[in-house]
Coordinates of C-alpha atoms and ligand atoms in Angstrom, one line a residue:
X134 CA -1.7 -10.8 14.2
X135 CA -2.7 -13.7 12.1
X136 CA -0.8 -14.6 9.0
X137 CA -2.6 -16.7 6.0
X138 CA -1.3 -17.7 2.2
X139 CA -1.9 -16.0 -1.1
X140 CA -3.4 -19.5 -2.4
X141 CA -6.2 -19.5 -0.1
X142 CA -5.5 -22.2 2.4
X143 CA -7.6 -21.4 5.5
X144 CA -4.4 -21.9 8.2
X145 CA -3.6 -19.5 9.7
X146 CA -0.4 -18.9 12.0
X147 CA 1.5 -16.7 14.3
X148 CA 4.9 -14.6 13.4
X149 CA 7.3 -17.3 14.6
X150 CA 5.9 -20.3 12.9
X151 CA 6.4 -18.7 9.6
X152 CA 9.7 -16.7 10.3
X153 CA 12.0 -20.1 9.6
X154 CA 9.9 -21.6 6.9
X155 CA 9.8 -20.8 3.2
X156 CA 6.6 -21.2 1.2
X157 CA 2.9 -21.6 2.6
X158 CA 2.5 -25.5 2.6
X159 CA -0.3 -24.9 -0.7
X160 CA 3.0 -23.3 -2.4
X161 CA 1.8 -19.1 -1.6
X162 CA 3.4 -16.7 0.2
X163 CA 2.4 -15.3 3.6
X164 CA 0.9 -12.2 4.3
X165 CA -0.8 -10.6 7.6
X166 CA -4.4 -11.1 7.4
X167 CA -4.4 -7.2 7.4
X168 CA -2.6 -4.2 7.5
X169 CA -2.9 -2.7 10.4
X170 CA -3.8 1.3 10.0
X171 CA -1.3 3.9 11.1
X172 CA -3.7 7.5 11.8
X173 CA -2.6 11.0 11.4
X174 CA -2.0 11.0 15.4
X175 CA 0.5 7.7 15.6
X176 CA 2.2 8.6 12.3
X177 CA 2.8 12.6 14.5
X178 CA 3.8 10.2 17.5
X179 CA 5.8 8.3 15.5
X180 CA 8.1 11.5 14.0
X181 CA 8.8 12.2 17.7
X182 CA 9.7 8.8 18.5
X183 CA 12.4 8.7 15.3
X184 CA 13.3 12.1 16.2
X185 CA 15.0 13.6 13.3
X186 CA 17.2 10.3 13.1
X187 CA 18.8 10.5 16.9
X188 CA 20.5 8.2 18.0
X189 CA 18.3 4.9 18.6
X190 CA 15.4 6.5 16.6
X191 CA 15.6 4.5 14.0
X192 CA 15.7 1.5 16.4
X193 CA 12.7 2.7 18.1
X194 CA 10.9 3.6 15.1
X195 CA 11.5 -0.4 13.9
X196 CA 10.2 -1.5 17.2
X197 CA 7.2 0.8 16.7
X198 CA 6.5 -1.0 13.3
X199 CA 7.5 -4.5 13.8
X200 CA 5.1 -4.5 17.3
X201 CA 2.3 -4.4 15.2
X202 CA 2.9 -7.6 13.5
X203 CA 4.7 -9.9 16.3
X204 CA 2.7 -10.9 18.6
X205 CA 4.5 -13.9 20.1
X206 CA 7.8 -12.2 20.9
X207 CA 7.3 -10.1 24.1
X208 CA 7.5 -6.5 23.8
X209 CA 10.9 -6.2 25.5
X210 CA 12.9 -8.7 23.5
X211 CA 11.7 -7.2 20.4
X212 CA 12.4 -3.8 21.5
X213 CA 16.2 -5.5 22.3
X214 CA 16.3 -7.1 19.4
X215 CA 15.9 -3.9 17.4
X216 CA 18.1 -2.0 19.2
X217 CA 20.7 -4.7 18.5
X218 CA 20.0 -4.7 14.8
X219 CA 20.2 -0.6 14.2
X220 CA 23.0 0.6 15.5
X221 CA 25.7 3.6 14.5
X222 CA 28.7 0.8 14.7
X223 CA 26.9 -1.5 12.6
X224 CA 25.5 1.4 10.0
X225 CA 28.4 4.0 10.4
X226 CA 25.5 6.8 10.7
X227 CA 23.3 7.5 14.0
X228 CA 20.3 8.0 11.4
X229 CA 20.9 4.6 9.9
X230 CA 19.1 5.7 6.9
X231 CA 20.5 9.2 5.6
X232 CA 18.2 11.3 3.5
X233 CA 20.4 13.2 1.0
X234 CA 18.9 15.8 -1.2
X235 CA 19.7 15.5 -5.2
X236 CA 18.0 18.0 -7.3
X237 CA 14.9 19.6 -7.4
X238 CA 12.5 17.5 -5.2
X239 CA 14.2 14.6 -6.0
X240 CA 16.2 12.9 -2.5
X241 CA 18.0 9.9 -2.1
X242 CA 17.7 7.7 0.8
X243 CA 21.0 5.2 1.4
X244 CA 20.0 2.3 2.5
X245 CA 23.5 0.6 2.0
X246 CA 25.3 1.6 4.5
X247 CA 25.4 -1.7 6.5
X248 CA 28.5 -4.2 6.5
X249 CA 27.8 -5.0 2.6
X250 CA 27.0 -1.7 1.5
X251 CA 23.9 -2.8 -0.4
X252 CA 20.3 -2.2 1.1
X253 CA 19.8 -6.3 2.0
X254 CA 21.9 -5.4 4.8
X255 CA 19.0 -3.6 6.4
X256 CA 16.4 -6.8 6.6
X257 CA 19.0 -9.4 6.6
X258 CA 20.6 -7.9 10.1
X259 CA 17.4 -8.2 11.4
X260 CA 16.8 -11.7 10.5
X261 CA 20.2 -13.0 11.8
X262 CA 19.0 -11.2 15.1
X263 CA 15.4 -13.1 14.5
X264 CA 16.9 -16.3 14.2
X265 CA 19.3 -17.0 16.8
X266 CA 16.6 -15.6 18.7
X267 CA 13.8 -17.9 18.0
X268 CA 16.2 -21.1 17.6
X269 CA 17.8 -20.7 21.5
X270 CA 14.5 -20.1 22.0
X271 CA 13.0 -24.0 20.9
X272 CA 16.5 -25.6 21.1
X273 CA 16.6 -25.7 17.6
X274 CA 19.9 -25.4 15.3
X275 CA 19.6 -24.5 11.2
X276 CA 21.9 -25.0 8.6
X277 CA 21.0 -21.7 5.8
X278 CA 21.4 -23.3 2.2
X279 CA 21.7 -20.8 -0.6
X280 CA 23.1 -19.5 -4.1
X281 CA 24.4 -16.1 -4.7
X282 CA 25.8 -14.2 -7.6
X283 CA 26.7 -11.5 -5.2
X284 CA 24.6 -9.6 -3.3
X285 CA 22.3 -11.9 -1.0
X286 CA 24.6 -13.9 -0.2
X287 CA 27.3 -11.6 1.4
X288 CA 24.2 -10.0 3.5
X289 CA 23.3 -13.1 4.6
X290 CA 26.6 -13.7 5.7
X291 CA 27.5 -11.3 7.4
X292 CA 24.0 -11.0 9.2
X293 CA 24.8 -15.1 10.2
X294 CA 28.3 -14.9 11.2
X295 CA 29.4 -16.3 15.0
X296 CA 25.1 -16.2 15.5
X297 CA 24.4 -19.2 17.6
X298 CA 22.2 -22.8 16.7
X299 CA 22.6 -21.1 12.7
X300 CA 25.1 -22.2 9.7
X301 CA 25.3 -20.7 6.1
X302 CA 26.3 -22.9 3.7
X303 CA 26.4 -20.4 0.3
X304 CA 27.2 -21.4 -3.2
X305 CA 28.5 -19.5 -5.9
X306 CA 29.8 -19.5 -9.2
X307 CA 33.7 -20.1 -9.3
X308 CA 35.3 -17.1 -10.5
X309 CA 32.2 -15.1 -11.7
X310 CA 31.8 -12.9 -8.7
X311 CA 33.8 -9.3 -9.1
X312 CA 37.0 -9.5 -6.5
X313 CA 35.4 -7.3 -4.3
X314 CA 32.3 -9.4 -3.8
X315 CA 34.8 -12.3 -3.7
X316 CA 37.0 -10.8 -1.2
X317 CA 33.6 -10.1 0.8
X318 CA 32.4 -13.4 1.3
X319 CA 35.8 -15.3 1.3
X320 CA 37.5 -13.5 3.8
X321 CA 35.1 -14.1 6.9
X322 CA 37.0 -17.1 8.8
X323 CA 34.0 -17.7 11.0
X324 CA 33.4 -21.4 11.8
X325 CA 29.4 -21.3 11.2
X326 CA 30.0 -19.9 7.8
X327 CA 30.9 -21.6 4.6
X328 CA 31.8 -20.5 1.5
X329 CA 31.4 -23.0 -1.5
X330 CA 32.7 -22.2 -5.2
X331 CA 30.8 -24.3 -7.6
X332 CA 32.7 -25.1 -11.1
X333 CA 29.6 -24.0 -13.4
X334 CA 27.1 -20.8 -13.4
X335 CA 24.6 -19.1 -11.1
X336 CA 21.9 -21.8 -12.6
X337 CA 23.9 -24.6 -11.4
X338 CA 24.4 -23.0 -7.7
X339 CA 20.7 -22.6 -7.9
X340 CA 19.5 -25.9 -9.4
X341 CA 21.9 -27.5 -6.5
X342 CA 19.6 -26.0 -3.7
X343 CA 16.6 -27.0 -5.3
X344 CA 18.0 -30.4 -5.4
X345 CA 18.4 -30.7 -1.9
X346 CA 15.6 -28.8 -1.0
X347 CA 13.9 -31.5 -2.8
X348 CA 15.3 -34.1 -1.0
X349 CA 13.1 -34.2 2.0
X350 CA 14.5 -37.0 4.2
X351 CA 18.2 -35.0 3.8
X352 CA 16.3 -31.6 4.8
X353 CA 14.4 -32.9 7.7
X354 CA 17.5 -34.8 8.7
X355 CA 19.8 -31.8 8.4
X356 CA 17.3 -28.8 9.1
X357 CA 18.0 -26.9 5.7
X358 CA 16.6 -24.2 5.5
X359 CA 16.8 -20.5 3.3
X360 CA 17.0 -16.8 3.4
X361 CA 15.5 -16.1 0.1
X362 CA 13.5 -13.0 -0.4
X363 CA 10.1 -14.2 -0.2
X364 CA 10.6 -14.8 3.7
X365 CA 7.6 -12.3 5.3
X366 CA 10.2 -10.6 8.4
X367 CA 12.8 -9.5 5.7
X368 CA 9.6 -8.0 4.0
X369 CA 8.6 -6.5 7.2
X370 CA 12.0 -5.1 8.2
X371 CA 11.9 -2.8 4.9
X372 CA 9.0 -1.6 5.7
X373 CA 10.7 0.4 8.4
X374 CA 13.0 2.8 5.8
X375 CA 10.2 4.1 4.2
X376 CA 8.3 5.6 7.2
X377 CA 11.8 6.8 7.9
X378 CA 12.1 8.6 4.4
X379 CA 9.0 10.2 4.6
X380 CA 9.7 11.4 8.0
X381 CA 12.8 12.8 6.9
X382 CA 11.3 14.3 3.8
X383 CA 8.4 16.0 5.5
X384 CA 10.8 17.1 8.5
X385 CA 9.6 20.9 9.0
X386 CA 13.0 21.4 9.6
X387 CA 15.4 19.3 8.0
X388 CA 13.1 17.8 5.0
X389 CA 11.3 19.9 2.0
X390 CA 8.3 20.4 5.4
X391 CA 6.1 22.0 1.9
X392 CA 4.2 18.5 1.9
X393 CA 2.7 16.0 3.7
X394 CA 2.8 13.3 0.9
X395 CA 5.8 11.5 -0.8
X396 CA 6.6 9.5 -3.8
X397 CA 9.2 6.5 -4.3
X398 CA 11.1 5.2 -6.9
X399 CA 13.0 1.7 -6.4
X400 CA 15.1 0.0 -8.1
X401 CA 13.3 -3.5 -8.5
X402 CA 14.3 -7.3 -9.1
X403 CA 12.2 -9.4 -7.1
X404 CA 9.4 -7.3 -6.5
X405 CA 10.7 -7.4 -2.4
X406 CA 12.0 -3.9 -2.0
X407 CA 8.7 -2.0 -3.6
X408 CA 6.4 -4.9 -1.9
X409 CA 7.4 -3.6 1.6
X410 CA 6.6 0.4 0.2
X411 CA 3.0 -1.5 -0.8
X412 CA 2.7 -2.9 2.6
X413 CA 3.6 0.7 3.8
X414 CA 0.9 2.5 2.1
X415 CA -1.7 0.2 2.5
X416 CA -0.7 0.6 6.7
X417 CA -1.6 4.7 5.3
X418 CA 1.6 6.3 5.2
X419 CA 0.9 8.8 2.4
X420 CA 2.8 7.7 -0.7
X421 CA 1.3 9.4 -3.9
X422 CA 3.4 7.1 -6.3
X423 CA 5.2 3.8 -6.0
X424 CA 7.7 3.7 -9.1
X425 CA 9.2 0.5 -10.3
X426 CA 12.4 0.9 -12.3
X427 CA 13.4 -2.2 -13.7
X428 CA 16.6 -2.9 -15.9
X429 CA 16.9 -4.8 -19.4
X430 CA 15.0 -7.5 -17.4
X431 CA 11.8 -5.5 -17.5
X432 CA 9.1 -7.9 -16.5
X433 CA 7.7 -5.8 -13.8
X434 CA 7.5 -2.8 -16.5
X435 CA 5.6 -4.7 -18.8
X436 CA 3.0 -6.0 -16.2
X437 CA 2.0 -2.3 -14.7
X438 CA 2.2 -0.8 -18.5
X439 CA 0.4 -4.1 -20.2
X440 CA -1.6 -6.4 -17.5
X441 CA 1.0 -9.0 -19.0
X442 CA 2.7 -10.8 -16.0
X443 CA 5.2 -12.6 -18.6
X444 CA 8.0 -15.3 -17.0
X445 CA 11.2 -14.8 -18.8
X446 CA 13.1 -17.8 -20.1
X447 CA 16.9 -18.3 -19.0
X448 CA 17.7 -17.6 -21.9
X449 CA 16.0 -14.3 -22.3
X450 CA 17.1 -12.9 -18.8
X451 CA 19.7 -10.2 -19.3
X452 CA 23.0 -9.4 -17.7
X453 CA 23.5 -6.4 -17.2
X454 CA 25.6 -4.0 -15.3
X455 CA 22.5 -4.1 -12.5
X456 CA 23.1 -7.7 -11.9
X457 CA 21.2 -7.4 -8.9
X458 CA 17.9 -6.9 -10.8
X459 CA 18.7 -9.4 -13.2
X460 CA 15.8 -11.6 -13.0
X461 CA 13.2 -14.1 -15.0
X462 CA 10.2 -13.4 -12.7
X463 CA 10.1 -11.7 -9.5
X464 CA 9.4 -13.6 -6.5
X465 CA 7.6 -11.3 -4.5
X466 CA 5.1 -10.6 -7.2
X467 CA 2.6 -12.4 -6.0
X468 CA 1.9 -10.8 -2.5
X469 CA 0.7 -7.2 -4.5
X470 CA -1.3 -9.2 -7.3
X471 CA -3.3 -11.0 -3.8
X472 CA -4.4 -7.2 -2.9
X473 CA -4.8 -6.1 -6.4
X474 CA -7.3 -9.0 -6.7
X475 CA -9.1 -8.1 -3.4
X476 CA -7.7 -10.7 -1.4
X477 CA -8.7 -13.4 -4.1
X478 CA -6.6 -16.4 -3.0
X479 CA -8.5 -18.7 -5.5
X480 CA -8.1 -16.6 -7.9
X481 CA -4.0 -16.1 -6.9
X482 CA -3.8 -19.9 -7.0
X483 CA -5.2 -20.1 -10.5
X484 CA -3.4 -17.7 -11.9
X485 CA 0.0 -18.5 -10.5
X486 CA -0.6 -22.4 -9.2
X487 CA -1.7 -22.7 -12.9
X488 CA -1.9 -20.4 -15.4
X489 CA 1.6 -19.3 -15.0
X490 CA 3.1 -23.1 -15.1
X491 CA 1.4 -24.3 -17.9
X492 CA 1.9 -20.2 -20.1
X493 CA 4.6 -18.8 -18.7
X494 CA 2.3 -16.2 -18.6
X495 CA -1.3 -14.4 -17.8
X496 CA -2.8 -11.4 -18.6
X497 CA -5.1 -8.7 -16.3
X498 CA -4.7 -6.5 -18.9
X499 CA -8.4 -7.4 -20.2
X500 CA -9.7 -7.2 -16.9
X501 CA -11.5 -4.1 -16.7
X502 CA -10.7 -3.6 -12.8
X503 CA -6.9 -3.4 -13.6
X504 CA -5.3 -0.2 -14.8
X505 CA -7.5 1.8 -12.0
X506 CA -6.5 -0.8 -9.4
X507 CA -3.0 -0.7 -10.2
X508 CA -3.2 3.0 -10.3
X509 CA -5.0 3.0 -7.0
X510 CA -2.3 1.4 -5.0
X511 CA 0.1 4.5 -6.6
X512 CA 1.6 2.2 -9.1
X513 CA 3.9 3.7 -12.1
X514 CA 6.5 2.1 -13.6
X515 CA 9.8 2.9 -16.3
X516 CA 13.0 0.9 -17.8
X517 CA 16.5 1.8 -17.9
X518 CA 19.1 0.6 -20.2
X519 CA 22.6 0.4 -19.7
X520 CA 23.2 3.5 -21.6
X521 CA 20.8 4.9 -19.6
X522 CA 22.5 3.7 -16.5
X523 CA 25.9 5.3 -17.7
X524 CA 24.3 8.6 -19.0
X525 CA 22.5 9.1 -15.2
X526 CA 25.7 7.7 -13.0
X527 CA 27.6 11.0 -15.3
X528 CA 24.7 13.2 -15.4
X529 CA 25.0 13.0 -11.0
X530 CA 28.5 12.8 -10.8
X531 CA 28.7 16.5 -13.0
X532 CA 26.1 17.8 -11.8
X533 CA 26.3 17.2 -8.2
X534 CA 29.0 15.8 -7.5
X535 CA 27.4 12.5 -6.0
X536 CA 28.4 8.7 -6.9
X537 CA 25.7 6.7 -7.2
X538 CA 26.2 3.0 -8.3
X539 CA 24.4 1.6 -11.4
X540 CA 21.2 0.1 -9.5
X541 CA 20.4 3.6 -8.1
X542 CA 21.2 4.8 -11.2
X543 CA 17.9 3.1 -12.5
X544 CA 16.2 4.6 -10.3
X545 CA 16.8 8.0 -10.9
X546 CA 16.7 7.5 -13.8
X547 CA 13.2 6.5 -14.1
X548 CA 12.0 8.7 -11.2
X549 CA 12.9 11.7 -13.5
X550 CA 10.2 11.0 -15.5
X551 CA 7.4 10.8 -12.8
X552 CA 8.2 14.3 -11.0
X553 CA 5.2 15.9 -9.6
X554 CA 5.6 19.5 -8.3
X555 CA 5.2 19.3 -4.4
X556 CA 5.4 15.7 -3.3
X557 CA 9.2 14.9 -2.6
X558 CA 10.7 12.0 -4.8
X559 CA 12.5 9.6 -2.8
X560 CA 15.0 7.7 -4.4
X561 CA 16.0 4.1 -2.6
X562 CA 20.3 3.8 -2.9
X563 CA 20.5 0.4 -2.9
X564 CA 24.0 -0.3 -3.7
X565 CA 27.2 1.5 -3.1
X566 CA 29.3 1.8 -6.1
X567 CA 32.0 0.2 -5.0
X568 CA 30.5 -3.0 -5.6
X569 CA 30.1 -2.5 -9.5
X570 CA 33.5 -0.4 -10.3
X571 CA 34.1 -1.6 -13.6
X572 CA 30.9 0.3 -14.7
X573 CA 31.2 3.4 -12.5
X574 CA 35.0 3.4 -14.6
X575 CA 33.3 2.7 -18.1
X576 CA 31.3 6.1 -16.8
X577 CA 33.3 8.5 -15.0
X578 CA 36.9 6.7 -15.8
X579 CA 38.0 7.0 -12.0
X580 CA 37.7 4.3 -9.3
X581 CA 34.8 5.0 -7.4
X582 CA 35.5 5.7 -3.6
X583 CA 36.1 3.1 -1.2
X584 CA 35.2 3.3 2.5
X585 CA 38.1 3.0 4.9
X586 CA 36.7 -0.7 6.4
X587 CA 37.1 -1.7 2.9
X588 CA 40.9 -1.7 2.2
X589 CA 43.3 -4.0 1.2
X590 CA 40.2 -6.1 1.1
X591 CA 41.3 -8.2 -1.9
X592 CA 44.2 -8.9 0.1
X593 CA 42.7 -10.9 2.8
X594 CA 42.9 -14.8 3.3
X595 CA 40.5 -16.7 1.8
X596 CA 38.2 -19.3 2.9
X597 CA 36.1 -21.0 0.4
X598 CA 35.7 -24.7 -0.9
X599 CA 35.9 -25.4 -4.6
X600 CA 33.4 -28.3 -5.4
X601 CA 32.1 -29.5 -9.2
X602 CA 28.6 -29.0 -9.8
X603 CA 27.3 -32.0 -7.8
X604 CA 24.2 -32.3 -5.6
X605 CA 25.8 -35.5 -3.8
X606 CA 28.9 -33.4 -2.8
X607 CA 27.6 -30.5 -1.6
X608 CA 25.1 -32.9 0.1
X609 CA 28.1 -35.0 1.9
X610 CA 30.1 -31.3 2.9
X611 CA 27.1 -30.1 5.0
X612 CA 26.8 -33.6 6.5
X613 CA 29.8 -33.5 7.2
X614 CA 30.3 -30.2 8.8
X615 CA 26.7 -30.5 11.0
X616 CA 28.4 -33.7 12.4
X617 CA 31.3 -31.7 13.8
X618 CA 29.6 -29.1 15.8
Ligands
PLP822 C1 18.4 -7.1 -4.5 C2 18.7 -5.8 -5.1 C3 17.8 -5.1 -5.8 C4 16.4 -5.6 -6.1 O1 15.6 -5.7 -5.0 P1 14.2 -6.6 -5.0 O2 13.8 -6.6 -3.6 O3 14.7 -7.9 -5.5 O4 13.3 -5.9 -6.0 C5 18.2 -3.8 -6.3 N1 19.4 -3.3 -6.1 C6 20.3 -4.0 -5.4 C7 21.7 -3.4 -5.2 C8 20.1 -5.3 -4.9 O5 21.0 -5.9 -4.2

């Protein structure tokens, strides 16, 4: 399997050339040249190979998946790799991705049951496994450069941590994390990872790494490189979860077994999470609707109700109590509007090489092709507030007795209005709601539960570097730390 960019330049290259670099070198993203086609006979060879969720089913099925799209790892070391990534110790649950039923055709699947408890856990695992691989591999060592207000960076951690030829240098806002995302990052004393505390925002942490990133002779010199979503195997890995959701759901014994289609709602920021259910159903798994429940920050709404692909000023992006969705534009956007446009990569490059620098924003709405094409690939979309958000995490908790934390509350929220009789609704849980207790209080007025790893986690020693917003010192701590391993 070949991989080319969404701006049409005619390289093409193998998995592991593009697995450590960020952006095609004509500024796309990288897609396989195409999807490969899972029948009616592999998907049935497939439900025996998960096996209900057994132990090392998951593992298997990932191997299954992932096979199809690496061809320059050999077939053992992949197969080792993914059995090293899905584990019960590492997801506290042989079936690494528990379906739970809700209500009435409505399931949730919990994704966040890795060492973060949110669902980045289940790519970012991977790609710590991916990495150290592929760098013994050439001799190569990486120093991972990032920002974080919470959630990517703690998976990326603790995917990194005591992984060999890789360091994470991750900055975030001083003092703007909750204490137990804090507690999270801070407390892993591992030498390849460091924490760094910027005095300023999330914009400053961010305009930091683009500053370096820009400084080419310092990123050659120092091999900086990211973990940001737009990187194709974190893609790939969540492509996994939903074969494994609709295996679960259409289990004759186990799942609703009454149908042999599925429908998914998730809870969207950067376009990643629903990009890899696209890259699913294109492959032919038989998902009747893709939903994408956005937040306040609703750019992804307006595009699949309008044609309106509008970039959202700092100052117009929201926070909200789903700061993990809290986005201007969404990264991975641009992979679905390449197959919405048949592949179009001139077309892509125009429209988001150009049309979106000089805009902000561009417009398929007029195209006559759109609203069917959208619709074609199983498209809907919906918005939830944070009223909304507080209304659902009570309505569930009443109801049925389930905590679900404020991102899946989007979700549900939204997937309630696309119900079709039938075809099971699969919610993604993307966050446990443990991470965002000051809403689940403002809700229910309880603490939401904590699992037992999690304890006294505020307690912990810390290990973090405070630093003033400054390019040149953040620049002379990693040279500084790669000089003394
Ligand atoms: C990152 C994240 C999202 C958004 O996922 P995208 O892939 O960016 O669309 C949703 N919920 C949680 C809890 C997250 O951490």
């Amino acid at each position: 399997m070949l991989y080319l960019s969404t701006r049409g330049d005619p390289g093409r290259k193998h998995f592991c050339e593009i697995l450590l670099e960020g952006l095609a070198p004509d500024g796309g993203l990288y897609l396989p040249e195409h999807y490969p086609r899972v029948d009616a006979a592999t998907l049935a060879r497939w439900r025996g190979v998960f096996n209900g969720g057994a132990p090392g089913g998951y593992a298997a099925l990932a191997f299954e998946v992932l096979s199809l799209y690496i061809d320059d790892i050999p077939a053992a070391d992949l197969r080792a790799l993914c059995e090293k990534t899905y584990t019960e110790a590492v997801y506290g649950t042989p079936q690494i991705v528990p379906l739970k039923p809700l209500e009435d055709g409505v399931w949730l699947e919990a994704l966040s049951n890795g060492p973060t408890l949110a669902f980045k856990d289940m790519a970012m695992q991977l790609l710590g496994n991916l990495f150290e691989y592929e760098l013994a591999r050439r001799g190569e060592q990486l120093n991972i450069l990032g920002a974080t207000s919470g959630d990517t960076g703690s998976a990326a951690e603790y995917a990194m941590r005591g992984k060999k030829g890789v360091r994470v240098f991750m900055l975030s806002p001083h003092g703007r994390m909750s204490p137990f995302q804090q507690a999270q990052m801070f407390s892993l004393m591992d030498e390849n990872i460091h924490n760094i505390a910027i005095e300023g925002v999330f914009d400053d942490c961010q305009d930091i790494v683009k500053n370096v990133s820009n400084d080419l002779a310092f990123k050659r010199q120092h091999k900086i490189g990211t973990v940001n979503s737009i990187n194709w195997a974190r893609l790939l890995a969540q492509v996994v979860y939903y074969f494994a959701g609709y295996l679960q759901a259409t289990d004759p014994t186990t799942g609703s077994g009454r149908s042999d289609r599925v429908s998914f709602t998730v809870p969207s920021g950067n376009f990643g999470n629903v990009c890899a259910g696209h890259v699913a159903r294109q492959m032919g798994l038989p998902i009747e609707q893709l939903v994408v429940a956005t937040n306040e920050n609703d750019v992804l709404d307006e595009f699949f109700r309008t044609g309106v692909y509008r970039v959202r000023a700092s100052a117009d992006t929201h926070e909200t109590s789903s700061p993990s969705m809290d986005i201007s534009k969404a990264s991975n956007f641009e992979r679905f509007v390449f197959d919405l446009l048949g592949r179009d990569g001139v077309r892509v490059k125009a429209l988001f090489g150009e049309t979106l620098s000089r805009d902000g924003r561009f417009d398929l709405g007029a195209d006559p092709a759109f609203p069917e094409a959208a619709s074609r690939h199983g498209f809907r979309s919906g918005k939830s507030t944070h009223a909304n958000r507080i209304e659902t995490i009570r309505d569930v908790f009443q109801r049925h007795g389930v905590m679900i934390d404020t991102h899946t509350a989007d979700g549900v929220k939204v997937a309630r209005e696309f119900l079709q009789d039938g075809t099971p609704m699969i919610v993604l849980e993307t966050a446990l709601p443990i991470k965002f207790a000051e809403t689940i209080v403002e809700a229910l007025g309880r603490q939401p539960h904590r699992p037992p790893q999690f304890e006294g986690i505020e307690d912990l020693p810390k290990r973090v570097r405070l630093m003033p917003a400054s390019t040149a010192a953040v620049q002379a701590f990693i040279a500084e730390h790669c000089a003394s391993a």
